[in-house]
Structure formats: structure tokens, C-alpha cells
Short mmCIF file of C-alpha atoms in Angstrom, two decimals:
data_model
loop_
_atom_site.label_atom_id
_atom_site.label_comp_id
_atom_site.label_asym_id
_atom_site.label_seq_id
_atom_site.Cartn_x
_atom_site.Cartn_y
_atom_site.Cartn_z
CA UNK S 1 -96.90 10.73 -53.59
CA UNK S 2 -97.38 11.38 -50.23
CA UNK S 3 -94.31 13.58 -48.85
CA UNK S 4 -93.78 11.45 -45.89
CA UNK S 5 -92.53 8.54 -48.46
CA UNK S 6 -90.08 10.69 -50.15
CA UNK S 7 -88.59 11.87 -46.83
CA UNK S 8 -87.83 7.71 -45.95
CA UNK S 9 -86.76 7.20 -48.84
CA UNK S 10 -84.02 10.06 -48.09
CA UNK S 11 -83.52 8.85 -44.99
CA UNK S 12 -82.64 5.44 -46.87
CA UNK S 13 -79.88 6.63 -48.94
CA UNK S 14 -78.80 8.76 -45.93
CA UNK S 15 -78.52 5.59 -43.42
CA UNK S 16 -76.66 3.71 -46.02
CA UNK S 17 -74.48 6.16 -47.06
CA UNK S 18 -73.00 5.48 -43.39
CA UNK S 19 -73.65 2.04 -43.26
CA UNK S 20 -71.32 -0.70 -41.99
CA UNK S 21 -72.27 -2.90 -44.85
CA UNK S 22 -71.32 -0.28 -47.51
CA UNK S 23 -67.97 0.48 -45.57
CA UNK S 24 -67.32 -3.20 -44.82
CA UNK S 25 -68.07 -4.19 -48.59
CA UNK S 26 -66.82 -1.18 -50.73
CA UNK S 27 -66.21 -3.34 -53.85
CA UNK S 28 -69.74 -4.58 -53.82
CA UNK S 29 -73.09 -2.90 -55.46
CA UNK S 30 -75.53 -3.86 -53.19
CA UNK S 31 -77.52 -1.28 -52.61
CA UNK S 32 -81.11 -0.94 -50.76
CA UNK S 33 -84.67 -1.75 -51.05
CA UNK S 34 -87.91 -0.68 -49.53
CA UNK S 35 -90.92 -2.79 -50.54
CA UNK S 36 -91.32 -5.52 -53.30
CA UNK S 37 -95.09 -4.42 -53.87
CA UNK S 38 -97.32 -1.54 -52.73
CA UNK S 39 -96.64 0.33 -49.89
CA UNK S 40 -101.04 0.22 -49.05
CA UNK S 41 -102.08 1.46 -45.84
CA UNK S 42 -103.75 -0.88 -43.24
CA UNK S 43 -103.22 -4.42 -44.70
CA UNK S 44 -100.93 -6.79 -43.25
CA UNK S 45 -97.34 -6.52 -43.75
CA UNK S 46 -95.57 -9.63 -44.63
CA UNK S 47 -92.21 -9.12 -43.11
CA UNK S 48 -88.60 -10.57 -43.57
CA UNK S 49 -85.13 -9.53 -41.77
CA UNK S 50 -82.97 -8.14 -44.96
CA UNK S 51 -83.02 -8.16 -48.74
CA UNK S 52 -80.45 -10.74 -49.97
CA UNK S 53 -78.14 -9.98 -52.88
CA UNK S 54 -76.65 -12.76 -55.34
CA UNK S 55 -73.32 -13.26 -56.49
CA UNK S 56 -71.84 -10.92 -59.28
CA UNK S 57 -75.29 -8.65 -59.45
CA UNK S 58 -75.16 -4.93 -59.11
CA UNK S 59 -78.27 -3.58 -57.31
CA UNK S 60 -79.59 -0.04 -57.77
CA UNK S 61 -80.82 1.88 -55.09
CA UNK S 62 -84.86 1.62 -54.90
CA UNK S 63 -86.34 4.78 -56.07
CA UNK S 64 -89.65 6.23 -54.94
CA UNK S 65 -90.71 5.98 -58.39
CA UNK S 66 -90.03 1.99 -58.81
CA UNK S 67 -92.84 1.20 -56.24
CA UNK S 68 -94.82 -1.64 -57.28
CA UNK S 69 -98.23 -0.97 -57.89
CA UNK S 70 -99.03 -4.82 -56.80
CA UNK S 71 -99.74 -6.50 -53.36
CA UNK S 72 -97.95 -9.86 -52.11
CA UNK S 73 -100.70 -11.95 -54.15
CA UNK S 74 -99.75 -10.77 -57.20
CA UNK S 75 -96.31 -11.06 -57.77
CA UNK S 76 -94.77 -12.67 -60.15
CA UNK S 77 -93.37 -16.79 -59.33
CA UNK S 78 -89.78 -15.20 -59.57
CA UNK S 79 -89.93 -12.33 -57.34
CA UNK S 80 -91.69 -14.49 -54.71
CA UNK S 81 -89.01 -17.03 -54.20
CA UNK S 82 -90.02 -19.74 -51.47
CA UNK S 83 -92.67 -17.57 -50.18
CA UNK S 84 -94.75 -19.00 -53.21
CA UNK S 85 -95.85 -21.84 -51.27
CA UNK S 86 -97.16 -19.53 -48.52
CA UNK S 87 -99.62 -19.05 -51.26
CA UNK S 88 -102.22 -22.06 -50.78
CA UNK S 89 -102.36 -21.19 -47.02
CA UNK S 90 -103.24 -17.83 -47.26
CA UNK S 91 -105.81 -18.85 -49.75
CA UNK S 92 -106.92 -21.35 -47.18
CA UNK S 93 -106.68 -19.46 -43.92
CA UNK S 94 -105.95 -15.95 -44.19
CA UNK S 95 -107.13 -14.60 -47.81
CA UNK S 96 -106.99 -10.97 -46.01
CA UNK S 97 -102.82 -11.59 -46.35
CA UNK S 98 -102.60 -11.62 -50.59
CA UNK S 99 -103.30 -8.20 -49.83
CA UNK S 100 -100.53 -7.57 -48.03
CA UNK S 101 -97.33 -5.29 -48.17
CA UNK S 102 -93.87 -6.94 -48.40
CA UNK S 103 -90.78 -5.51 -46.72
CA UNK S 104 -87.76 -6.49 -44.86
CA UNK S 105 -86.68 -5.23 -41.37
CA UNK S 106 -83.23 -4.50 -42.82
CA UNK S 107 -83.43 -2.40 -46.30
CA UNK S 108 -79.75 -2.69 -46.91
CA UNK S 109 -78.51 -5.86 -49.26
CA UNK S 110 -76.19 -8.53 -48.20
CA UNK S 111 -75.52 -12.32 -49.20
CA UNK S 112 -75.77 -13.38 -45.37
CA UNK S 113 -77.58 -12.42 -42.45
CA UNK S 114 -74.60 -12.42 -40.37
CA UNK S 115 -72.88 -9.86 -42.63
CA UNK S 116 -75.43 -7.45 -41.29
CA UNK S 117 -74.09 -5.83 -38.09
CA UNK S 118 -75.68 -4.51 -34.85
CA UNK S 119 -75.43 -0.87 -35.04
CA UNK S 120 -76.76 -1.64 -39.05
CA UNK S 121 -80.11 -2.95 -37.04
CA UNK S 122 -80.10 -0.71 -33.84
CA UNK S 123 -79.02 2.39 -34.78
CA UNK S 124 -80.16 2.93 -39.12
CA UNK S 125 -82.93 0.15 -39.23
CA UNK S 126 -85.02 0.27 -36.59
CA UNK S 127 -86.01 4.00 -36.63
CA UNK S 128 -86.22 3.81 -40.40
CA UNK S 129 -88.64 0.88 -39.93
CA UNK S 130 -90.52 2.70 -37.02
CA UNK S 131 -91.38 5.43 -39.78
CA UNK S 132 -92.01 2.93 -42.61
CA UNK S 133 -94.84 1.43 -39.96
CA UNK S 134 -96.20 4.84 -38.91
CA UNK S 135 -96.81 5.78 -42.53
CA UNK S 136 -98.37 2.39 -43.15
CA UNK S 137 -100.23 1.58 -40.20
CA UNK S 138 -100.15 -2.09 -40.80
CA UNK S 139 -102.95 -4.23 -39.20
CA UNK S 140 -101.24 -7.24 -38.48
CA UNK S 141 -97.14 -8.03 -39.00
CA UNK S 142 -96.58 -11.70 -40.45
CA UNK S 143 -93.35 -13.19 -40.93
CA UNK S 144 -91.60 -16.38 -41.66
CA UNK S 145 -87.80 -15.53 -40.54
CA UNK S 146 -86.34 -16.72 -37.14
CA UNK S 147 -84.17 -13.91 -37.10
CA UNK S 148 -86.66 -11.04 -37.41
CA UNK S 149 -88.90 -13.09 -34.59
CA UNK S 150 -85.71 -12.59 -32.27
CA UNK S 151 -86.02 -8.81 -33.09
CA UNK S 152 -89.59 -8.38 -33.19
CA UNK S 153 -89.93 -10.08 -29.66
CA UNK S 154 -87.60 -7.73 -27.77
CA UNK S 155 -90.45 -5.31 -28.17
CA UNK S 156 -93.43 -7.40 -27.85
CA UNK S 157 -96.37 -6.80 -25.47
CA UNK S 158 -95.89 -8.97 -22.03
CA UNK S 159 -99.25 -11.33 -23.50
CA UNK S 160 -97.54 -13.98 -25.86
CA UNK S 161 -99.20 -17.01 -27.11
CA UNK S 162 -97.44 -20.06 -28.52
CA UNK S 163 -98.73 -22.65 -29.85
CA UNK S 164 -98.28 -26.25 -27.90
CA UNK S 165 -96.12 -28.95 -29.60
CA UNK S 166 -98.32 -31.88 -28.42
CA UNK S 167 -96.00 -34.59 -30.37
CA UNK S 168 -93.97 -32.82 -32.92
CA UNK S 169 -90.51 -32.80 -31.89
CA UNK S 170 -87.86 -30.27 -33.41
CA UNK S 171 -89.75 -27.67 -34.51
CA UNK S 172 -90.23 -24.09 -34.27
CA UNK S 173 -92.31 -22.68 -31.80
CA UNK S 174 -95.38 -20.61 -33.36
CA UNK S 175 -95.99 -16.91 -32.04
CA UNK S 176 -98.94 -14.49 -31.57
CA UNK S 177 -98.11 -11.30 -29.78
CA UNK S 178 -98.80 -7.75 -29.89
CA UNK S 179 -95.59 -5.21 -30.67
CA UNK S 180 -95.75 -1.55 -30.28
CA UNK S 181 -93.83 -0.56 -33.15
CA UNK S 182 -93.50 3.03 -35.17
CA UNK S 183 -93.81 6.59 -33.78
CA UNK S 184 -97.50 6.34 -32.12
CA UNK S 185 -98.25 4.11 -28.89
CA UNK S 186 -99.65 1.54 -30.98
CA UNK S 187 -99.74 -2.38 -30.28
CA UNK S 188 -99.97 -4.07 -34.08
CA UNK S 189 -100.86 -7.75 -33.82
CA UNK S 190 -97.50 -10.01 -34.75
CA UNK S 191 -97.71 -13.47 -35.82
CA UNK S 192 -94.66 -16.08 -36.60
CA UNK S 193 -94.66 -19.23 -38.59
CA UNK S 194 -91.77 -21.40 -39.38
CA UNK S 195 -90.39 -20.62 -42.86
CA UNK S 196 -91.78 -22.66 -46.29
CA UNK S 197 -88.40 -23.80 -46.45
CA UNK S 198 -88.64 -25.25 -42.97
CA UNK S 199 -88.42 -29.44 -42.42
CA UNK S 200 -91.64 -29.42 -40.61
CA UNK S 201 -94.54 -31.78 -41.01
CA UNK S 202 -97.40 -31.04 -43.40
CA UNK S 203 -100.11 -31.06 -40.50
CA UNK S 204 -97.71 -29.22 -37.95
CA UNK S 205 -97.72 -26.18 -40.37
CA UNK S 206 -101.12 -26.60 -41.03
CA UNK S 207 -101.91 -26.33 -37.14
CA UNK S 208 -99.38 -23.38 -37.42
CA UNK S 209 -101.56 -21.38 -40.26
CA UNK S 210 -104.67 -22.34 -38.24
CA UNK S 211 -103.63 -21.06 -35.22
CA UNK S 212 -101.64 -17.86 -36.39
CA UNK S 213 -104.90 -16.34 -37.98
CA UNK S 214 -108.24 -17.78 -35.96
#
């Protein structure tokens, strides 16, 4: 295993260790995670804001021998949650993306978002996620979750593109960008589309799929 791995995953424990979440939440086991399947070099990353834990379980740390030796396409029905129905479209419109790594901006647990706090995300996540990206080199960064969009876009390149609305009312807005994210002066292409679990019409996430990846 590649020493640059075990180092992270070091880091990991380290961050934790002094993380608001574990001091805020002291009676709670909720641990960390890194990746849900391979950690495979230049494929897309599919990538969410935090790992969520459920009431009453107690997580164990992820251990640099627990990596999955699987990509996003072939997890199990259970480990995929909602983002099983991202499944058809990447079939139909990105096939490159079953491929893909799957990882969370966040690596510490919580039940909510909101439970995570700023210097959690500033000052422990983001470098540890610069370093997870370096090592990976991802070519493109997909994800489905508003909240990591806000993130991602404080560091994106000044060329956005968003996809129009034409009728559909209420919805979320569609992203392509470039973000230069990791150690090197690299700008990795980022797409967002609204969540599975999003109310959105049928042909306005169609147009969403179709326009994230032509």
C-alpha cells in the first residue's frame, strides 16, 4: 500500500482525535470513514459532504486495511442507499462514472449536517481532502449534495456553466465548473446534479444528466 495512504489515514485519526464532533458528542461512537470503495487513481470521484451515522450504532474507525476492493458500480443495494437510482443514468450517460471512487468531503460521522462545525470543515477537512485528491488525482468530481456544492464553489475556477431552467420552476440549478483542489495547481472538472432524492421532474433530471456529462 502506497505510503502516502497510510500517512492520511494517520492524519485521520489525528484530526479527529481533536475534533469538535468527538468533543461535542463524547457519549457517541461515531467514528470516521475514508472511502466506501476503491481508492483508484484517475476515475471520477463521486463526492458527498459527510458520512452519516444512525441511531444507537457504534462505528469503528476505517482502517487502511478495510478498503474496498470495489468501485461505485459495484456496491452492494445496501451500501448505496438513494444513490442506487443514480445507477440507470450513469448507465445511460456517463458509464465512465460506475468506475468511480466514493468519498465524502467530511470523514468524520454525524446524524446531521448541521452538527458538523466550521473549524471541523476549514481547519481538519479540507487539507485532509486536499491530500486525499492529490493521491488520487481524480478526473472529474461529481456530486449530488447542496451542501458540498456550497463548499466546492468557493474554490471554483471564475468559468461556471449552469444549466437554463427554461420552464421548470423550483428546482436546483445544475453546475459545471472547474476547482483547483489538492496540493498541485490543478483545475479538476466539477459537476452538480440535484440529489435522487430531489422532487424534480423526470425530464428536468434527465436534461440535468445530459448536460452534466456532454
Amino acid at each position: 500500500m502506497d505510503r502516502s495512504l497510510d500517512l492520511l489515514f494517520q492524519r485521520v485519526n489525528e484530526a479527529y482525535e481533536e475534533s469538535d464532533i468527538k468533543a461535542r458528542f463524547p457519549q457517541e461512537s461515531w467514528n470516521y470513514s475514508i472511502t466506501s470503495t476503491y481508492l483508484k487513481r484517475n476515475v471520477p470521484l463521486i463526492l458527498g459532504f459527510n458520512w452519516g451515522a444512525e441511531k444507537g450504532v457504534r462505528y469503528e474507525p476505517q482502517s487502511l486495511n478495510e478498503i474496498p476492493t470495489v468501485g461505485f458500480g459495484e456496491l452492494k443495494e445496501e451500501e448505496l442507499g438513494s444513490l442506487r437510482r443514480t445507477l440507470p443514468y450513469f448507465k445511460e450517460y456517463f458509464p465512465e462514472g460506475l468506475k468511480s471512487v466514493q468519498s465524502n468531503y467530511v470523514f468524520f460521522r454525524s446524524k446531521t449536517e448541521g452538527q458538523i462545525s466550521k473549524e471541523d470543515i476549514e481547519l481538519r477537512s479540507q487539507p485532509l481532502m486536499d491530500d486525499l485528491l492529490s493521491y488520487l488525482s481524480p478526473s472529474m468530481i461529481i456530486s449530488f449534495s447542496s451542501r458540498l456544492r456550497d463548499l466546492i464553489m468557493k474554490r471554483a475556477s471564475s468559468e461556471v456553466r449552469i444549466m437554463p431552467k427554461e420552464n421548470f420552476t423550483r428546482v436546483p440549478l445544475v453546475i459545471k465548473t472547474k476547482v483547483q483542489l489538492g496540493a498541485e495547481d490543478k483545475q479538476i472538472p466539477f459537476v452538480y446534479i440535484p440529489h435522487p432524492n430531489s422532487r424534480v421532474p423526470k425530464e428536468y433530471r434527465e436534461k440535468a444528466w445530459e448536460f452534466a456529462f456532454s
